Short mmCIF file of C-alpha atoms and ligand atoms in Angstrom, two decimals:
data_model
loop_
_atom_site.label_atom_id
_atom_site.label_comp_id
_atom_site.label_asym_id
_atom_site.label_seq_id
_atom_site.Cartn_x
_atom_site.Cartn_y
_atom_site.Cartn_z
CA MET A 1 134.19 83.37 123.06
CA PRO A 2 132.42 83.67 126.29
CA VAL A 3 130.79 80.22 126.61
CA ASP A 4 128.00 79.82 129.09
CA GLY A 5 130.36 77.63 131.03
CA ALA A 6 128.64 77.94 134.39
CA SER A 7 125.32 76.64 133.42
CA LEU A 8 126.84 74.09 131.22
CA SER A 9 129.06 72.40 133.65
CA GLN A 10 126.42 72.71 136.35
CA SER A 11 123.79 70.87 134.35
CA GLN A 12 126.34 68.33 133.24
CA SER A 13 127.31 67.42 136.73
CA ALA A 14 123.74 67.35 137.80
CA GLY A 15 123.20 65.04 134.95
CA SER A 16 125.74 62.45 136.06
CA LYS A 17 124.56 62.68 139.66
CA ALA A 18 120.97 62.17 138.69
CA GLY A 19 122.09 59.27 136.45
CA ASP A 20 123.87 57.57 139.46
CA ALA A 21 120.62 57.72 141.41
CA GLY A 22 118.85 56.03 138.61
CA GLU A 23 116.75 59.16 137.79
CA PRO A 24 116.49 60.55 134.28
CA ALA A 25 119.61 62.59 133.40
CA ALA A 26 119.13 66.38 133.69
CA VAL A 27 119.21 68.07 130.37
CA LEU A 28 121.00 71.19 129.17
CA HIS A 29 118.79 74.24 129.27
CA ALA A 30 116.38 74.00 126.40
CA PRO A 31 116.44 77.27 124.61
CA GLU A 32 113.45 79.59 124.99
CA LEU A 33 114.66 81.72 122.12
CA SER A 34 116.18 80.74 118.84
CA VAL A 35 117.87 83.60 116.95
CA VAL A 36 118.02 82.66 113.20
CA LEU A 37 120.95 84.25 111.49
CA PRO A 38 120.92 84.02 107.65
CA THR A 39 124.36 84.45 106.25
CA PHE A 40 126.05 84.94 102.97
CA ASN A 41 129.66 86.06 103.20
CA GLU A 42 129.55 87.31 106.80
CA ARG A 43 132.82 85.71 107.94
CA ASP A 44 134.02 88.88 109.71
CA ASN A 45 130.60 89.96 111.12
CA LEU A 46 129.47 86.68 112.68
CA PRO A 47 131.93 86.37 115.59
CA VAL A 48 131.20 89.97 116.58
CA LEU A 49 127.53 89.33 116.42
CA ILE A 50 127.70 86.22 118.62
CA GLU A 51 129.64 88.18 121.24
CA ARG A 52 127.07 90.91 121.19
CA LEU A 53 124.19 88.39 121.48
CA ASP A 54 125.86 86.89 124.45
CA VAL A 55 125.88 90.24 126.24
CA ALA A 56 122.50 91.35 125.12
CA LEU A 57 120.80 87.99 125.94
CA ALA A 58 122.34 87.49 129.38
CA GLY A 59 119.90 85.63 131.54
CA ILE A 60 117.86 84.29 128.65
CA ALA A 61 118.20 80.66 127.44
CA TRP A 62 118.96 81.35 123.79
CA GLU A 63 120.59 79.68 120.88
CA ALA A 64 121.64 80.98 117.50
CA ILE A 65 120.93 79.11 114.22
CA VAL A 66 123.24 80.22 111.49
CA VAL A 67 121.86 79.38 108.13
CA ASP A 68 124.62 79.72 105.56
CA ASP A 69 124.21 79.28 101.74
CA ASN A 70 127.63 77.82 101.26
CA SER A 71 129.32 81.24 101.34
CA PRO A 72 132.52 81.35 99.22
CA ASP A 73 134.18 83.39 102.00
CA GLY A 74 134.05 80.41 104.35
CA THR A 75 131.34 81.71 106.77
CA THR A 76 130.29 78.12 107.43
CA GLU A 77 133.78 77.31 108.71
CA THR A 78 133.77 80.27 110.94
CA ALA A 79 130.21 79.39 112.26
CA ARG A 80 131.40 75.86 112.96
CA GLN A 81 134.40 76.98 114.84
CA LEU A 82 132.14 79.18 116.99
CA ALA A 83 129.78 76.23 117.49
CA ASN A 84 132.70 74.07 118.63
CA ARG A 85 133.28 76.44 121.46
CA ASP A 86 129.77 77.35 122.28
CA PRO A 87 126.96 74.78 122.18
CA ARG A 88 124.36 77.46 121.83
CA ILE A 89 125.35 77.92 118.23
CA ARG A 90 124.01 75.68 115.58
CA VAL A 91 124.77 75.70 111.89
CA ILE A 92 122.84 74.86 108.84
CA ARG A 93 124.86 74.67 105.71
CA ARG A 94 122.73 74.77 102.49
CA VAL A 95 124.35 73.65 99.24
CA GLY A 96 123.09 74.51 95.81
CA ARG A 97 120.53 76.86 97.10
CA ARG A 98 120.42 80.64 97.60
CA GLY A 99 117.90 82.99 99.02
CA LEU A 100 117.16 84.99 102.19
CA SER A 101 113.55 83.98 102.65
CA GLY A 102 114.23 80.22 102.21
CA ALA A 103 117.17 80.36 104.62
CA CYS A 104 115.04 82.12 107.30
CA ILE A 105 112.21 79.66 106.94
CA GLU A 106 114.52 76.73 107.19
CA GLY A 107 116.30 78.13 110.25
CA MET A 108 112.94 78.93 112.02
CA LEU A 109 111.67 75.37 111.31
CA ALA A 110 114.91 73.90 112.74
CA SER A 111 113.99 75.54 116.12
CA SER A 112 112.19 73.84 119.10
CA ALA A 113 112.10 77.01 121.29
CA ASP A 114 108.90 78.80 122.01
CA TYR A 115 110.13 81.93 120.25
CA VAL A 116 112.22 82.63 117.13
CA ALA A 117 113.82 85.78 116.03
CA VAL A 118 115.24 86.51 112.53
CA MET A 119 117.95 89.13 112.31
CA ASP A 120 120.66 90.14 109.76
CA ALA A 121 124.13 88.81 110.64
CA ASP A 122 125.90 91.92 109.37
CA LEU A 123 125.52 93.97 112.53
CA GLN A 124 122.89 96.31 111.02
CA HIS A 125 120.28 95.12 113.45
CA ASP A 126 120.33 96.24 117.03
CA GLU A 127 120.59 93.11 119.13
CA THR A 128 119.66 94.97 122.35
CA LEU A 129 116.14 94.98 121.00
CA LEU A 130 115.82 91.25 121.40
CA PRO A 131 115.05 91.06 125.10
CA LYS A 132 112.32 93.80 124.59
CA MET A 133 110.79 91.78 121.78
CA LEU A 134 110.83 88.70 123.92
CA GLU A 135 109.05 90.55 126.74
CA LYS A 136 106.28 91.65 124.24
CA LEU A 137 105.82 88.01 123.12
CA ALA A 138 105.96 86.45 126.55
CA GLY A 139 103.43 88.76 128.06
CA ASP A 140 103.04 88.34 131.89
CA GLY A 141 100.99 85.08 131.76
CA THR A 142 97.80 86.71 132.72
CA ALA A 143 94.68 86.82 130.58
CA GLY A 144 94.97 90.55 130.46
CA ASN A 145 98.40 90.35 128.82
CA PRO A 146 98.89 87.13 126.99
CA GLY A 147 101.68 88.53 124.83
CA ALA A 148 101.89 89.17 121.16
CA ASP A 149 102.49 86.72 118.40
CA LEU A 150 104.86 88.84 116.43
CA ALA A 151 107.21 91.70 117.43
CA VAL A 152 108.63 93.73 114.50
CA ALA A 153 111.62 95.98 114.70
CA SER A 154 110.48 99.02 112.75
CA ARG A 155 112.49 101.94 111.29
CA HIS A 156 109.39 103.86 110.74
CA VAL A 157 107.68 104.17 114.18
CA ASP A 158 108.52 106.97 116.53
CA GLY A 159 112.05 106.48 117.79
CA GLY A 160 113.06 104.29 114.83
CA ALA A 161 115.15 105.47 111.89
CA VAL A 162 116.91 104.32 108.81
CA GLY A 163 120.14 105.87 110.06
CA ASP A 164 122.95 105.46 107.69
CA GLY A 165 121.83 101.93 106.73
CA LEU A 166 120.08 102.68 103.43
CA SER A 167 120.96 104.65 100.34
CA ALA A 168 118.38 107.35 99.31
CA MET A 169 117.37 105.24 96.32
CA ARG A 170 116.69 102.22 98.52
CA ALA A 171 114.83 104.37 101.04
CA SER A 172 112.34 105.74 98.47
CA GLY A 173 111.86 102.30 96.97
CA SER A 174 111.20 100.98 100.41
CA GLY A 175 108.58 103.66 100.96
CA LEU A 176 106.76 102.85 97.73
CA ALA A 177 106.85 99.15 98.62
CA ASN A 178 105.30 99.85 102.04
CA ARG A 179 102.45 101.67 100.33
CA LEU A 180 101.84 98.78 97.83
CA ALA A 181 101.84 96.28 100.64
CA ARG A 182 99.21 98.29 102.45
CA ILE A 183 96.97 98.70 99.38
CA PHE A 184 97.21 95.18 97.86
CA LEU A 185 97.98 92.94 100.74
CA HIS A 186 96.22 94.75 103.59
CA VAL A 187 99.37 94.55 105.55
CA ASP A 188 99.17 97.37 107.96
CA LEU A 189 102.79 97.56 109.26
CA SER A 190 104.96 100.65 109.29
CA ASP A 191 107.91 98.66 108.13
CA PRO A 192 106.84 95.47 106.40
CA MET A 193 110.21 95.17 104.70
CA SER A 194 112.03 94.85 108.01
CA GLY A 195 114.25 91.87 108.22
CA PHE A 196 114.24 91.93 111.96
CA PHE A 197 111.35 90.38 113.97
CA MET A 198 110.46 87.83 116.58
CA ILE A 199 107.57 85.39 116.39
CA ARG A 200 106.03 82.53 118.28
CA ARG A 201 107.27 79.30 116.82
CA THR A 202 103.78 77.70 116.74
CA GLN A 203 102.70 80.52 114.39
CA VAL A 204 105.62 79.89 111.99
CA GLU A 205 104.84 76.23 111.98
CA ARG A 206 101.15 77.01 111.09
CA LEU A 207 102.07 79.43 108.33
CA ALA A 208 105.06 77.69 106.91
CA PRO A 209 103.25 75.78 104.15
CA GLN A 210 101.96 79.11 102.71
CA LEU A 211 105.41 80.91 102.68
CA SER A 212 107.37 81.43 99.59
CA SER A 213 111.07 80.53 99.95
CA GLN A 214 111.90 82.74 97.05
CA GLY A 215 112.88 86.41 97.49
CA PHE A 216 113.67 88.20 100.72
CA LYS A 217 110.29 89.59 101.91
CA ILE A 218 109.82 87.00 104.60
CA LEU A 219 108.13 89.26 107.20
CA LEU A 220 105.65 90.63 104.59
CA ASP A 221 104.93 87.17 103.38
CA ILE A 222 104.27 85.88 107.02
CA VAL A 223 101.97 88.81 107.72
CA ALA A 224 100.10 88.70 104.50
CA SER A 225 99.68 84.85 104.78
CA ALA A 226 98.31 85.25 108.35
CA LYS A 227 95.52 87.40 107.01
CA GLY A 228 95.05 89.41 110.14
CA SER A 229 95.30 86.44 112.58
CA LEU A 230 98.54 87.69 114.40
CA ARG A 231 98.67 90.01 117.27
CA ILE A 232 101.52 92.28 116.28
CA VAL A 233 103.53 94.87 118.09
CA GLU A 234 106.17 97.19 116.59
CA LEU A 235 109.20 98.40 118.32
CA PRO A 236 111.45 101.23 117.05
CA PHE A 237 115.03 100.64 116.04
CA VAL A 238 117.77 102.46 114.15
CA PHE A 239 119.12 100.62 111.07
CA ARG A 240 122.90 100.73 111.44
CA GLU A 241 125.53 100.95 108.78
CA ARG A 242 127.25 97.82 107.50
CA LEU A 243 130.80 97.39 108.71
CA HIS A 244 132.19 94.47 106.75
CA GLY A 245 131.19 93.13 103.35
CA GLN A 246 128.37 94.38 101.22
CA SER A 247 124.68 94.15 100.79
CA LYS A 248 123.44 91.19 98.71
CA LEU A 249 120.16 92.71 97.79
CA ASP A 250 120.26 94.19 94.35
CA THR A 251 117.59 95.87 92.31
CA LEU A 252 116.16 92.64 91.29
CA VAL A 253 114.48 92.35 94.69
CA ALA A 254 111.91 94.82 93.47
CA LEU A 255 110.78 92.02 91.08
CA ASP A 256 110.55 89.59 93.86
CA PHE A 257 108.39 91.99 95.71
CA LEU A 258 106.01 92.44 92.82
CA GLY A 259 105.92 88.65 92.35
CA LEU A 260 105.01 88.18 96.02
CA ILE A 261 102.21 90.84 95.80
CA LEU A 262 100.69 89.16 92.68
CA SER A 263 100.93 85.66 94.01
CA LYS A 264 99.17 86.71 97.24
CA LEU A 265 96.53 88.57 95.26
CA VAL A 266 95.68 85.43 93.29
CA GLY A 267 95.39 83.54 96.62
CA ASP A 268 98.54 81.51 96.38
CA LEU A 269 97.12 79.60 93.52
CA VAL A 270 100.31 80.03 91.66
CA SER A 271 103.82 80.43 92.80
CA VAL A 272 105.97 83.55 92.62
CA ARG A 273 108.17 81.59 90.28
CA PHE A 274 105.44 80.72 87.91
CA LEU A 275 104.33 84.37 87.86
CA MET A 276 107.83 85.46 87.11
CA PHE A 277 108.08 82.92 84.31
CA MET A 278 104.88 84.26 82.79
CA MET A 279 106.05 87.91 83.00
CA VAL A 280 109.19 86.88 81.17
CA GLY A 281 107.12 85.00 78.70
CA ALA A 282 105.07 88.12 78.10
CA SER A 283 108.21 90.12 77.45
CA GLY A 284 109.24 87.38 74.98
CA VAL A 285 106.09 88.19 72.85
CA VAL A 286 107.19 91.77 72.60
CA VAL A 287 110.67 90.80 71.74
CA HIS A 288 109.39 88.45 69.16
CA MET A 289 107.31 91.16 67.40
CA VAL A 290 110.01 93.67 67.44
CA ALA A 291 112.47 91.21 65.93
CA LEU A 292 110.05 89.96 63.34
CA PHE A 293 109.27 93.57 62.05
CA SER A 294 112.93 94.61 62.12
CA LEU A 295 114.00 91.54 60.18
CA ILE A 296 111.27 91.89 57.55
CA GLU A 297 111.51 95.64 57.17
CA GLY A 298 115.08 96.27 57.93
CA PHE A 299 116.63 93.26 56.20
CA ALA A 300 113.90 92.38 53.70
CA MET A 301 113.83 88.81 54.98
CA ASN A 302 110.91 86.59 53.92
CA PHE A 303 108.32 85.97 56.49
CA GLN A 304 109.08 82.32 57.24
CA VAL A 305 112.77 82.93 57.76
CA ALA A 306 112.10 86.11 59.77
CA GLN A 307 109.51 84.30 61.92
CA THR A 308 111.94 81.42 62.70
CA ALA A 309 114.73 83.87 63.46
CA ALA A 310 112.40 85.99 65.77
CA THR A 311 111.35 82.86 67.59
CA PHE A 312 114.90 81.93 68.34
CA VAL A 313 115.67 85.52 69.44
CA ALA A 314 112.67 85.50 71.78
CA MET A 315 113.51 82.05 73.19
CA THR A 316 117.06 83.31 73.82
CA THR A 317 115.98 86.50 75.66
CA ASN A 318 113.42 84.44 77.64
CA PHE A 319 116.17 82.00 78.61
CA TYR A 320 118.44 84.84 79.68
CA LEU A 321 115.85 86.61 81.78
CA ASN A 322 114.55 83.45 83.37
CA ASN A 323 118.17 82.55 84.22
CA ARG A 324 118.74 85.98 85.70
CA LEU A 325 115.27 86.46 87.46
CA THR A 326 113.02 83.46 87.71
CA TYR A 327 115.78 81.02 88.42
CA ARG A 328 118.27 83.44 90.10
CA ASP A 329 118.79 80.87 92.86
CA ARG A 330 119.60 78.13 90.41
CA ARG A 331 121.47 80.32 87.89
CA LEU A 332 123.41 78.43 85.22
CA HIS A 333 126.87 79.65 84.23
CA GLY A 334 129.37 78.82 81.50
CA TRP A 335 128.83 75.54 79.69
CA ALA A 336 125.97 74.70 82.00
CA ALA A 337 124.18 77.82 80.64
CA LEU A 338 124.78 76.76 77.08
CA ARG A 339 123.41 73.33 77.82
CA GLY A 340 120.50 75.02 79.54
CA LEU A 341 119.83 77.15 76.50
CA LEU A 342 119.69 74.17 74.18
CA THR A 343 117.36 72.26 76.44
CA PHE A 344 115.23 75.38 76.71
CA TYR A 345 114.88 75.47 72.90
CA VAL A 346 113.79 71.84 72.93
CA VAL A 347 111.29 72.39 75.74
CA CYS A 348 109.83 75.40 73.84
CA GLY A 349 109.61 73.34 70.72
CA PHE A 350 107.48 70.82 72.32
CA GLY A 351 105.63 73.74 73.87
CA VAL A 352 104.57 74.93 70.42
CA ILE A 353 103.29 71.41 69.72
CA ALA A 354 101.25 71.36 72.91
CA ASN A 355 99.96 74.83 72.13
CA VAL A 356 98.84 74.03 68.63
CA GLY A 357 97.56 70.57 69.68
CA VAL A 358 95.27 71.88 72.37
CA ALA A 359 94.11 74.79 70.25
CA SER A 360 93.19 72.47 67.29
CA LEU A 361 91.27 70.24 69.60
CA ILE A 362 88.98 73.10 70.62
CA TYR A 363 88.91 74.80 67.17
CA GLN A 364 86.21 73.68 64.72
CA GLU A 365 85.59 74.41 61.09
CA ASP A 366 83.85 77.84 60.60
CA ALA A 367 84.34 78.73 64.21
CA GLY A 368 83.19 82.20 65.37
CA ARG A 369 85.42 84.76 66.88
CA ILE A 370 84.70 83.67 70.43
CA LEU A 371 85.73 80.06 69.78
CA ILE A 372 88.78 81.06 67.90
CA GLY A 373 89.76 83.30 70.96
CA VAL A 374 89.10 80.42 73.40
CA ALA A 375 91.15 77.88 71.33
CA GLY A 376 94.03 80.26 70.86
CA ALA A 377 94.09 81.21 74.60
CA ALA A 378 93.87 77.55 75.72
CA GLY A 379 96.63 76.63 73.41
CA ALA A 380 98.78 79.49 74.67
CA VAL A 381 98.14 78.56 78.29
CA MET A 382 98.90 74.90 77.59
CA GLY A 383 102.17 75.81 75.97
CA ALA A 384 103.17 78.15 78.80
CA VAL A 385 102.31 75.60 81.53
CA TRP A 386 104.28 72.99 79.60
CA ASN A 387 107.24 75.27 79.16
CA TYR A 388 107.29 76.12 82.80
CA ALA A 389 106.89 72.56 84.03
CA ALA A 390 109.34 71.02 81.66
CA SER A 391 112.06 73.72 81.89
CA SER A 392 111.95 73.44 85.70
CA VAL A 393 112.82 69.88 85.39
CA LEU A 394 115.11 69.84 82.35
CA THR A 395 116.80 73.34 82.21
CA TRP A 396 116.87 74.50 85.74
CA ARG A 397 116.74 71.29 87.61
CA LYS A 398 117.69 71.34 91.25
CA ALA A 399 121.35 70.74 91.93
N1 LIG B 401 121.58 82.24 103.79
C1 LIG B 401 121.48 83.41 103.11
N2 LIG B 401 121.25 83.26 101.74
N3 LIG B 401 121.60 84.59 103.67
C2 LIG B 401 121.52 85.70 102.91
C3 LIG B 401 121.33 85.72 101.55
C4 LIG B 401 121.16 84.31 100.90
O1 LIG B 401 120.99 84.18 99.75
N4 LIG B 401 121.29 86.93 101.05
C5 LIG B 401 121.51 87.73 102.15
N5 LIG B 401 121.69 86.93 103.24
C6 LIG B 401 122.00 87.42 104.62
C7 LIG B 401 123.12 88.32 104.71
O2 LIG B 401 124.33 87.71 104.93
C8 LIG B 401 122.72 89.24 105.90
O3 LIG B 401 123.03 88.59 107.14
C9 LIG B 401 121.17 89.30 105.84
O4 LIG B 401 120.89 88.13 105.01
C10 LIG B 401 120.77 90.59 105.06
O5 LIG B 401 121.41 90.73 103.83
P1 LIG B 401 121.97 92.13 103.33
O6 LIG B 401 122.54 91.84 102.00
O7 LIG B 401 122.82 92.76 104.35
O8 LIG B 401 120.51 92.88 103.16
P2 LIG B 401 120.35 94.44 103.24
O9 LIG B 401 121.07 95.08 104.38
O10 LIG B 401 120.63 95.13 101.91
O11 LIG B 401 118.79 94.51 103.54
C11 LIG B 401 118.33 94.52 104.82
O12 LIG B 401 117.37 95.54 105.01
C12 LIG B 401 116.16 95.36 104.19
C13 LIG B 401 115.29 96.53 104.29
O13 LIG B 401 115.92 97.64 103.74
C14 LIG B 401 117.57 93.09 105.22
O14 LIG B 401 117.32 93.14 106.53
C15 LIG B 401 116.32 92.94 104.40
O15 LIG B 401 115.66 91.72 104.94
C16 LIG B 401 115.46 94.12 104.55
O16 LIG B 401 114.29 93.93 103.86
MN1 LIG B 402 122.60 94.35 105.60
#
């Protein structure tokens, strides 16, 4: 690995000389640019990428921050070996957590450089774009050209292309998502789903508290949260084909996207996770009704028995969906899933008590339609909030 040996040994010897003279020791070049590389099973791609970065960023003081979610293929080990040979490489290993957005946020916040870039570690992003992005951000120091806050690598401006990087299905889904982002979030970017961008670190620090660590739409989240306060430039690039390994983004990312749009629309009052939990809850009502009618009409069950059975059916599908979607990053498997299901039944049981309790507090004898509606809705909300809060602690507690 080509280590920046020259500048390293120079500054080290300068350091000892300065130390002898009683002056403060000279420091290694502080990086001007941090390149955040989220990884999950990128063992074979990472060394190639670092070599390419070294070439593309010649003359720039850069560092790479690899954020690995404990990849089973041993990417962390590979990254550590690279870091042992090259001090410009840093590694964050996250255990018990999964997610592209969260990894990117954590990597960006670990930087002290003026500029941070985020790019995929699977060689699909063209690293030769990085110096051009840096140029756009740095400006020329004059008032006339102070530089942008954010440079986005776009596949959809002149000169950019999806290349062979996306399947036709993904490409059309991506087009639809772009239109939704424009309509609902007023994000006017040609490629808001791009995972390749560079931003001033001060802006990341400012926006970080509003960003959702769930999902993978980190750029869209940044731009939507900034509400028009960023100076943005777009640069064309061609999305390359993946060489080793496979994409980790499945069809479920579409749900993340909808969740992000909804949560931004309601002004970040509720989290993407809560919204997802509510959507699953709503699906549970449908499941419940279908089960109830089938049991009564198909199996001639009496109402009480059918109602109880339908409740368990709905709780079970809710558990399954929440485990697959809402808590994808903390998904329970095997015995842990069974234990989770049982705690979920208990949580929902108390949820019913909370629901009925609150509803009866509001309800009065001879209440009119409106009051009945208010009481019923308040009870349902109370039950849902309870279920969400309690299950996040009991069922899908953090590892
Ligand atoms: N730490 C971490 N945790 N990294 C992850 C995770 C995760 O849970 N999931 C994926 N990554 C890393 C991958 O290792 C890769 O370096 C990068 O994130 C992108 O993941 P891919 O699985 O290769 O995504 P893709 O090629 O399907 O999607 C790309 O294109 C999309 C637009 O079509 C990404 O750039 C997306 O961000 C982008 O929206
Ligand atoms: Mn990829």
